[in-house]
mmCIF file of C-alpha atoms in Angstrom:
data_model
loop_
_atom_site.group_PDB
_atom_site.id
_atom_site.type_symbol
_atom_site.label_atom_id
_atom_site.label_comp_id
_atom_site.label_asym_id
_atom_site.label_seq_id
_atom_site.Cartn_x
_atom_site.Cartn_y
_atom_site.Cartn_z
ATOM 1 C CA ASN A 188 6.431 1.656 18.301
ATOM 2 C CA VAL A 189 4.094 4.445 16.431
ATOM 3 C CA GLN A 190 5.704 3.880 13.228
ATOM 4 C CA TYR A 191 6.205 0.040 13.717
ATOM 5 C CA TRP A 192 2.427 -0.495 13.532
ATOM 6 C CA LEU A 193 1.860 2.228 11.062
ATOM 7 C CA GLY A 194 3.895 0.114 8.309
ATOM 8 C CA ILE A 195 2.721 -2.846 9.325
ATOM 9 C CA LEU A 196 -1.205 -1.332 8.495
ATOM 10 C CA ALA A 197 0.567 0.233 5.399
ATOM 11 C CA THR A 198 1.344 -3.056 4.289
ATOM 12 C CA ASP A 199 -1.227 -5.507 5.616
ATOM 13 C CA GLY A 200 -3.840 -3.505 6.868
ATOM 14 C CA THR A 201 -7.171 -2.206 4.905
ATOM 15 C CA ILE A 202 -9.053 1.252 5.975
ATOM 16 C CA PHE A 203 -12.948 0.939 4.930
ATOM 17 C CA LYS A 204 -15.256 2.975 5.646
ATOM 18 C CA GLY A 205 -13.323 4.047 8.842
ATOM 19 C CA ARG A 206 -12.683 1.148 10.233
ATOM 20 C CA ILE A 207 -9.141 0.651 10.406
ATOM 21 C CA THR A 208 -8.271 -3.654 10.159
ATOM 22 C CA LEU A 209 -5.045 -5.259 10.416
ATOM 23 C CA GLY A 210 -5.822 -8.960 8.820
ATOM 24 C CA LEU A 211 -2.487 -11.957 9.031
ATOM 25 C CA GLN A 212 -1.933 -15.046 8.479
ATOM 26 C CA GLU A 213 -1.944 -18.183 10.935
ATOM 27 C CA GLN A 214 2.072 -17.845 11.436
ATOM 28 C CA ASP A 215 2.102 -14.455 12.515
ATOM 29 C CA GLU A 216 -0.775 -14.343 14.824
ATOM 30 C CA LYS A 217 1.338 -13.563 17.757
ATOM 31 C CA HIS A 218 1.550 -10.137 15.965
ATOM 32 C CA ILE A 219 -2.071 -9.884 15.820
ATOM 33 C CA ASP A 220 -1.890 -10.027 19.724
ATOM 34 C CA LYS A 221 0.974 -7.190 19.885
ATOM 35 C CA PHE A 222 -1.166 -5.458 17.816
ATOM 36 C CA ILE A 223 -4.220 -5.130 20.075
ATOM 37 C CA ASN A 224 -2.219 -4.504 23.193
ATOM 38 C CA PHE A 225 -0.815 -1.638 21.239
ATOM 39 C CA ILE A 226 -4.188 -0.589 20.128
ATOM 40 C CA SER A 227 -6.642 -1.125 23.155
ATOM 41 C CA SER A 228 -7.226 -4.273 25.084
ATOM 42 C CA SER A 229 -10.381 -4.387 23.941
ATOM 43 C CA LEU A 230 -10.141 -5.084 20.793
ATOM 44 C CA ASN A 231 -11.580 -8.466 19.578
ATOM 45 C CA LYS A 232 -9.405 -10.775 17.481
ATOM 46 C CA LYS A 233 -11.688 -13.207 14.691
ATOM 47 C CA LYS A 234 -9.982 -15.523 13.161
ATOM 48 C CA SER A 235 -11.548 -16.882 9.620
ATOM 49 C CA ILE A 236 -10.201 -19.814 7.283
ATOM 50 C CA LYS A 237 -10.660 -20.154 3.819
ATOM 51 C CA ASP A 238 -11.324 -22.884 1.358
ATOM 52 C CA ASP A 239 -11.259 -24.510 4.956
ATOM 53 C CA LYS A 240 -6.828 -24.363 4.574
ATOM 54 C CA PHE A 241 -6.148 -20.802 4.931
ATOM 55 C CA ILE A 242 -6.331 -19.277 8.583
ATOM 56 C CA MET A 243 -6.305 -15.473 9.066
ATOM 57 C CA TYR A 244 -6.653 -13.611 12.279
ATOM 58 C CA THR A 245 -7.782 -9.776 12.105
ATOM 59 C CA ALA A 246 -8.205 -7.060 14.511
ATOM 60 C CA SER A 247 -9.682 -3.383 13.612
ATOM 61 C CA PHE A 248 -11.424 -0.506 15.203
ATOM 62 C CA ARG A 249 -13.125 2.340 14.202
ATOM 63 C CA ASN A 250 -10.760 5.969 14.055
ATOM 64 C CA LYS A 251 -11.229 8.455 12.279
ATOM 65 C CA GLU A 252 -8.241 10.665 12.446
ATOM 66 C CA VAL A 253 -5.798 7.360 12.082
ATOM 67 C CA ALA A 254 -7.896 6.605 9.097
ATOM 68 C CA GLU A 255 -7.630 10.102 7.424
#
């Protein structure tokens, strides 16, 4: 499981100022939910819409050890 999520983060994640964020398109919203359950059920899912048509879901957390 850890290797799977590391692979997903390597392709679709970002690290900025110690914050790890996974962002996926609307059709992959269930993967964001699974990621949240894997990391911590207290994470929030954020929905964003670009150009009134592109929907994206993100979840982020801070962890110095993971970020490094």
